[in-house]
Tab-separated table of C-alpha atoms and ligand atoms in Angstrom:
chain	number	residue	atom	x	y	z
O	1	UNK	CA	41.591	12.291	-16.387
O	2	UNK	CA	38.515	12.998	-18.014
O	3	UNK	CA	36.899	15.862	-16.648
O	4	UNK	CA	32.628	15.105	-17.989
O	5	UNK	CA	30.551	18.194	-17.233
O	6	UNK	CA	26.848	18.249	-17.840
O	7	UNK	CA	25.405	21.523	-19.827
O	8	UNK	CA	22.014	22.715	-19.366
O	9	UNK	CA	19.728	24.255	-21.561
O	10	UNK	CA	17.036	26.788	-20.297
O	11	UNK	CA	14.373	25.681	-22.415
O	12	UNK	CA	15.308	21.891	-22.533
O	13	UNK	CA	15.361	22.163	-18.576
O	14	UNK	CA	11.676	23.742	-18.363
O	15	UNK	CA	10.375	21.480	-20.268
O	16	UNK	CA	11.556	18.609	-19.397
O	17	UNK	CA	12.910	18.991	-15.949
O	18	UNK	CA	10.391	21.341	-14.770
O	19	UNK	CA	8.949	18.439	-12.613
O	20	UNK	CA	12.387	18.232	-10.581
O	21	UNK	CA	11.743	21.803	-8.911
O	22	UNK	CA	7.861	21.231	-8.454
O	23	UNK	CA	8.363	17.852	-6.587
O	24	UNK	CA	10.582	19.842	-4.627
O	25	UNK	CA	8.287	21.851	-3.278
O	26	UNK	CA	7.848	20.086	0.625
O	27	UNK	CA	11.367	20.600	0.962
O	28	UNK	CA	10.391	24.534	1.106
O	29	UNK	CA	8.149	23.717	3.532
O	30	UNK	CA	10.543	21.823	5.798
O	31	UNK	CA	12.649	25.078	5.069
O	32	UNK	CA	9.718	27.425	6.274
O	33	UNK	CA	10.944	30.366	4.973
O	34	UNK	CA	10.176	33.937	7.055
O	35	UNK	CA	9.714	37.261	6.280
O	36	UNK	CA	12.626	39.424	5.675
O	37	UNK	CA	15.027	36.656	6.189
O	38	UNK	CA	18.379	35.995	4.228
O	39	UNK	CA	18.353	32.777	2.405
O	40	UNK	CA	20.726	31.492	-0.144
O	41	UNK	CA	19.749	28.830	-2.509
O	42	UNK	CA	22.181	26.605	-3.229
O	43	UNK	CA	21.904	25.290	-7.084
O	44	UNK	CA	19.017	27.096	-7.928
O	45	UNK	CA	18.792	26.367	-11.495
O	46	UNK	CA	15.851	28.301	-13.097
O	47	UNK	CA	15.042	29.628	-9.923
O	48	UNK	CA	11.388	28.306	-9.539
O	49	UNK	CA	11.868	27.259	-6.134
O	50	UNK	CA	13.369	30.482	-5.587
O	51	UNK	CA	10.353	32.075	-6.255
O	52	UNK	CA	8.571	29.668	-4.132
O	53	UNK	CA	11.005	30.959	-1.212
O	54	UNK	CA	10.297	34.593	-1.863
O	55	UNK	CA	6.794	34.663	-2.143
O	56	UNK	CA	7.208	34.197	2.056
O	57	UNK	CA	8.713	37.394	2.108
O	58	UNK	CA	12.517	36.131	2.415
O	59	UNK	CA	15.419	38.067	1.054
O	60	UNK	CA	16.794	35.059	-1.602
O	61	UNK	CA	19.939	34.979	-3.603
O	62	UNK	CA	20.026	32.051	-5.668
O	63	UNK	CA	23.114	30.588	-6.969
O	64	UNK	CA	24.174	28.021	-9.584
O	65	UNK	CA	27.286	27.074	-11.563
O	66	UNK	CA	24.760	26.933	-15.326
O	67	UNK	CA	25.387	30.712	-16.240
O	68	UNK	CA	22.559	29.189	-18.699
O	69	UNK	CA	19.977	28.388	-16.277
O	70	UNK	CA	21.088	31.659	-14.532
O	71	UNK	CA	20.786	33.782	-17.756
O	72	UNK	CA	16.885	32.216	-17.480
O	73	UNK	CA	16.530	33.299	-14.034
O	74	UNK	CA	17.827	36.739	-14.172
O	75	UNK	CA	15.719	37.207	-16.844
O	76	UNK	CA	12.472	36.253	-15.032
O	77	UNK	CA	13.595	39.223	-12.032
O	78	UNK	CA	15.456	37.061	-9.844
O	79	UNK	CA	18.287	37.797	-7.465
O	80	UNK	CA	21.163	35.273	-8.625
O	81	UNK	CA	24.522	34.767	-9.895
O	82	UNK	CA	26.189	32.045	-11.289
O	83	UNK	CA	28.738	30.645	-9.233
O	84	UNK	CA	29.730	27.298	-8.240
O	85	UNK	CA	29.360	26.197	-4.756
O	86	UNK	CA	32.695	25.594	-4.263
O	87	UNK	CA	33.697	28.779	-4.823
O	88	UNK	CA	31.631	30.566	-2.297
O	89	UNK	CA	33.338	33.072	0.196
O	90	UNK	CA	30.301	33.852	1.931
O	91	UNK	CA	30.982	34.411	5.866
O	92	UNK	CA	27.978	34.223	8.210
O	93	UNK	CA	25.869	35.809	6.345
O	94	UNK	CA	22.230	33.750	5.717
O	95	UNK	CA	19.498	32.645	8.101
O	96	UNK	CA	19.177	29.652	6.031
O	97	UNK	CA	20.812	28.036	3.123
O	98	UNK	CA	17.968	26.024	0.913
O	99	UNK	CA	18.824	22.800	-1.915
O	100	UNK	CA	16.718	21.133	-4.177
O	101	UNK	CA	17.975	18.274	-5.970
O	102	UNK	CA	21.111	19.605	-6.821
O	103	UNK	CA	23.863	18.824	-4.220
O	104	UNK	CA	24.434	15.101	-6.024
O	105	UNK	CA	25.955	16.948	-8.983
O	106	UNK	CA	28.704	18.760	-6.788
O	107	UNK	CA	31.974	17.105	-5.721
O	108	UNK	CA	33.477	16.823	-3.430
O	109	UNK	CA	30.613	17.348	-1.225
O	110	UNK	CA	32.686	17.723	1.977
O	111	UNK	CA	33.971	20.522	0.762
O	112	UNK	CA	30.635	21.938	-0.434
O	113	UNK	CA	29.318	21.382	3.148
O	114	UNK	CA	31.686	23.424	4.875
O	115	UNK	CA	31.362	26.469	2.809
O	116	UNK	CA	27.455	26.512	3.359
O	117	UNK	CA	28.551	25.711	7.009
O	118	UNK	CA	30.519	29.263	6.863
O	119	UNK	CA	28.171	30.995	5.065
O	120	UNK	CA	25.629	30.643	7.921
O	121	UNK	CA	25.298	32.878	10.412
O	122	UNK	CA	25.219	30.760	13.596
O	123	UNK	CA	22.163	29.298	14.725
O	124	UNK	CA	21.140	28.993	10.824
O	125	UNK	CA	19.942	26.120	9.282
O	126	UNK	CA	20.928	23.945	6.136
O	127	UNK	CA	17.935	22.306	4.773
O	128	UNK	CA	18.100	19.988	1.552
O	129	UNK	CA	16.978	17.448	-0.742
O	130	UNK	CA	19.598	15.994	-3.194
O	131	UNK	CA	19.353	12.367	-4.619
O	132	UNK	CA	20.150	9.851	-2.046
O	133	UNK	CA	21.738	6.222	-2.247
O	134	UNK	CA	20.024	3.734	-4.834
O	135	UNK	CA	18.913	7.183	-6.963
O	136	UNK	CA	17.960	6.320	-10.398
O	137	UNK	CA	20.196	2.837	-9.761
O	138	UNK	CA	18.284	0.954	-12.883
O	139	UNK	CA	18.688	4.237	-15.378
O	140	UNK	CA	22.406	4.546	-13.941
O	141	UNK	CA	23.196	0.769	-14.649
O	142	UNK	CA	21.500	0.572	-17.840
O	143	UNK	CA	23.954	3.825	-18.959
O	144	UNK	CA	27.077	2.326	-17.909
O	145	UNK	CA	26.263	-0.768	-19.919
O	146	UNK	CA	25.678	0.763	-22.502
O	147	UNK	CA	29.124	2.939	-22.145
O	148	UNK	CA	31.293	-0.423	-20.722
O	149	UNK	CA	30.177	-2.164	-24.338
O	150	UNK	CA	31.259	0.471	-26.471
O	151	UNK	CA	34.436	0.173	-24.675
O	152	UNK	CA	34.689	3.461	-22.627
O	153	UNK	CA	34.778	3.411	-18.702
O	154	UNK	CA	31.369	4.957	-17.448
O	155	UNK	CA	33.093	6.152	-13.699
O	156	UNK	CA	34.897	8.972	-15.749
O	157	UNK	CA	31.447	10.267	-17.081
O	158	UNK	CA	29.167	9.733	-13.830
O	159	UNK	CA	28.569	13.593	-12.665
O	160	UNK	CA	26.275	11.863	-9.903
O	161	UNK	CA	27.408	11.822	-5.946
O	162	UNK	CA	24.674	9.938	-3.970
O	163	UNK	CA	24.700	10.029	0.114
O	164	UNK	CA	23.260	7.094	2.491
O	165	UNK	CA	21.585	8.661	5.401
O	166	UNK	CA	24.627	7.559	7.529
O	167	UNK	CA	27.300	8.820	5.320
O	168	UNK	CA	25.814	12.210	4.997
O	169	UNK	CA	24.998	12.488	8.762
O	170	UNK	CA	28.513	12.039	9.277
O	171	UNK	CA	29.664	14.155	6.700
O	172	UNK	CA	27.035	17.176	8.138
O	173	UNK	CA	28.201	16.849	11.506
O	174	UNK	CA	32.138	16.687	9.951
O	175	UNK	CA	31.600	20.280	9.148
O	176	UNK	CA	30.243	21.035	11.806
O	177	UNK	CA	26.340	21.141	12.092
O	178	UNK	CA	23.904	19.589	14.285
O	179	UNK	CA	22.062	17.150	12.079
O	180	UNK	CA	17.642	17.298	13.444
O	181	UNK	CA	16.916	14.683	10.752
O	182	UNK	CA	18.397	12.997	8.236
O	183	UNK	CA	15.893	10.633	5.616
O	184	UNK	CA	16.166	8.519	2.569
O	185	UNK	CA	12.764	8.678	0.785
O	186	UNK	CA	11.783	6.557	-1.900
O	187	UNK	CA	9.832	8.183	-4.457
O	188	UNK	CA	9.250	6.646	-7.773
O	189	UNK	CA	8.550	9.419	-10.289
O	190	UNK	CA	6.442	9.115	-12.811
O	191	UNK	CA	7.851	10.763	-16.327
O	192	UNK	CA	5.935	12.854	-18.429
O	193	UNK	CA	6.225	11.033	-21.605
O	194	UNK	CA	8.895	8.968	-23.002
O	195	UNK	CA	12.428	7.974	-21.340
O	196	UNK	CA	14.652	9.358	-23.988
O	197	UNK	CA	14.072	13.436	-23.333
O	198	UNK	CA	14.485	12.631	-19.840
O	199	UNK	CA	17.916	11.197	-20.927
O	200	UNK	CA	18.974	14.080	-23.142
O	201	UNK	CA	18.080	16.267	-20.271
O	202	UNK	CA	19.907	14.835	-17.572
O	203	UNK	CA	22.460	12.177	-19.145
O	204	UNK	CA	24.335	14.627	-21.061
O	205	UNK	CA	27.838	14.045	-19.136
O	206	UNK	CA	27.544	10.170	-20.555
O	207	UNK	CA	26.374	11.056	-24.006
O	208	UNK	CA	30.017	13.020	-24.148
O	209	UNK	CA	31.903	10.201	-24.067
O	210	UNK	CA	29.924	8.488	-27.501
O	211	UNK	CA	30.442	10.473	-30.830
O	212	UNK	CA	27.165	12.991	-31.878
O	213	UNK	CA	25.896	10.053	-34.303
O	214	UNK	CA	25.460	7.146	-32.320
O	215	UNK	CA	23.710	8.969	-29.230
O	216	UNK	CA	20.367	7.927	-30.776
O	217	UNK	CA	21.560	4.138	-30.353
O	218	UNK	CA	22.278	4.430	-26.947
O	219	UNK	CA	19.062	6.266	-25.809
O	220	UNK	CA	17.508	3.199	-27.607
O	221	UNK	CA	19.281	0.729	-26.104
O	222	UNK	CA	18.840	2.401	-22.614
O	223	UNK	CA	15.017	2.101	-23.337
O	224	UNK	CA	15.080	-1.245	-24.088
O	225	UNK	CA	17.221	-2.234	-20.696
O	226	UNK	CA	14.813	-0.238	-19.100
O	227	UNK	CA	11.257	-0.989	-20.250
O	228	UNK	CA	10.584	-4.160	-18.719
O	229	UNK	CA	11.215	-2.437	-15.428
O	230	UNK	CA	11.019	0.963	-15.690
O	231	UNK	CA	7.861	1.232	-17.693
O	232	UNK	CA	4.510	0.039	-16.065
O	233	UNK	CA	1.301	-1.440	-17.242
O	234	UNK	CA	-0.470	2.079	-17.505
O	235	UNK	CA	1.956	2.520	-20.353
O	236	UNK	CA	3.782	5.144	-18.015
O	237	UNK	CA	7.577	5.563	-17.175
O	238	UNK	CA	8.237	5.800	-13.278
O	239	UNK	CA	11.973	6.550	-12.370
O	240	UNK	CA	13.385	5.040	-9.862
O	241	UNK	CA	14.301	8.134	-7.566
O	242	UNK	CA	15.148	7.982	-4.044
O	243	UNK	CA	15.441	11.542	-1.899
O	244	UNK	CA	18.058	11.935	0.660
O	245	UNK	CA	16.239	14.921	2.720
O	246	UNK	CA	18.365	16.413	5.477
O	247	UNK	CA	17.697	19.415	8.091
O	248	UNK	CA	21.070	20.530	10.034
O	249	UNK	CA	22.059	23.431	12.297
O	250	UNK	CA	24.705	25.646	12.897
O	251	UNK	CA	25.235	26.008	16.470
O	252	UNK	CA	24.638	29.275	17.774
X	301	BEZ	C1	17.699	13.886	-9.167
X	301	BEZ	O1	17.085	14.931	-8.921
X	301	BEZ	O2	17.834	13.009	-8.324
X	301	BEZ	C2	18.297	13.667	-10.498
X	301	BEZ	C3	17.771	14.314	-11.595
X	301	BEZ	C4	18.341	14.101	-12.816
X	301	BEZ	C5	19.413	13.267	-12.964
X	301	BEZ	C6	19.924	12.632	-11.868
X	301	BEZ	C7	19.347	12.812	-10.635
């Protein structure tokens, strides 16, 4: 089976995706960080909301499986390693573990739920945002068209894992937290600039599956599927993202 893995690039990422990390920033106030606590944060990436979560005073170690985007986040002074979630061995150790808009691109998520569930200590919370059900649906569709006609199956190149409120409730309280709210959110997102970057940035697990040399066609005809919905009448590109936003406890 085909295993597709999306790559990051630092400075692709900050320019392009820097918006990801500073929409996320209610989701650190949901977290309401305190001093001197011990937070982890789960698929940090560059580590800007990292920084968000230390400048309350918390002890933060930020982790992510892009020894890229870590590379980028070390350098700016920030306490993180790269490691993927699933291979976490951490044993009641954080006040609170923190997410943004990263949890859809780890599978299975069961799995990623109960190590986060053992790395709190009890009592501690789990609060996220990841992409919920219906996320990017119109982008999503318009990429496995354009896979499905150049004959390759787009399920083996999908990196994306999208919860319903239900599902993930159950899948919380599976591993054994307390769920205190559970939301979809829909929040179309308006793009700085043109659809295709956004695509190179964040479609790169479907752009393995097409040789180098005929990406450019693609991204194309992904813009044209697209436009007549996708692209409004102040000439602007709004995603179609929906949030899946979650608070859960550990019982103490
Ligand atoms: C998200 O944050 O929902 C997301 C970002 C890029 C690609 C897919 C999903």
């Amino acid at each position: 089976m085909i295993k597709a893995k999306q790559t990051w690039s630092p400075e692709t990422y900050l320019r392009h995706g820097v918006f990801v990390s500073l929409l996320g920033e209610p989701v650190v106030q949901v977290l309401n960080p305190k001093e001197d606590e011990k937070i982890l944060d789960v698929g940090c990436g560059e580590g800007i909301l990292t920084e968000k979560i230390i400048e309350s005073g918390a002890k933060v170690l930020g982790i992510d499986n892009s020894a890229e985007l870590i590379a980028g986040a070390h350098e700016r002074g920030l306490n993180v390693a790269a490691l993927d979630a699933l291979d976490m061995t951490f044993d009641n150790e954080f006040d609170a573990v923190f997410s943004n808009a990263a949890l859809h691109w780890m599978s299975p998520l069961s799995k990623v739920f109960e190590k986060i569930f053992k790395a709190l200590k009890p009592g501690g919370r789990f609060v996220a945002e990841m992409g919920g059900s219906g996320n990017i649906q119109s982008i999503r569709m318009a990429l496995y068209n354009a896979l499905t006609m150049r004959g390759y199956d787009p399920t083996l190149y999908d990196p994306w894992s999208y919860l319903g409120d239900s599902s993930a409730r159950m899948m919380l309280e599976r591993a054994g937290f307390e769920v205190r709210s559970c939301t979809l959110i829909r929040r179309p997102t308006e793009l700085d600039g043109d659809i295709g970057p956004w695509l190179e940035t964040f479609a790169g697990s479907f752009m393995q599956a097409i040789p180098d040399d005929q990406h450019e066609s693609v991204i194309d005809q992904v813009r044209d599927a697209l436009q007549p919905t996708l692209f409004d009448p102040n000439n602007k590109w709004v995603a179609d993202y929906v949030r899946l936003r979650f608070k859960a406890v550990k019982p103490a």
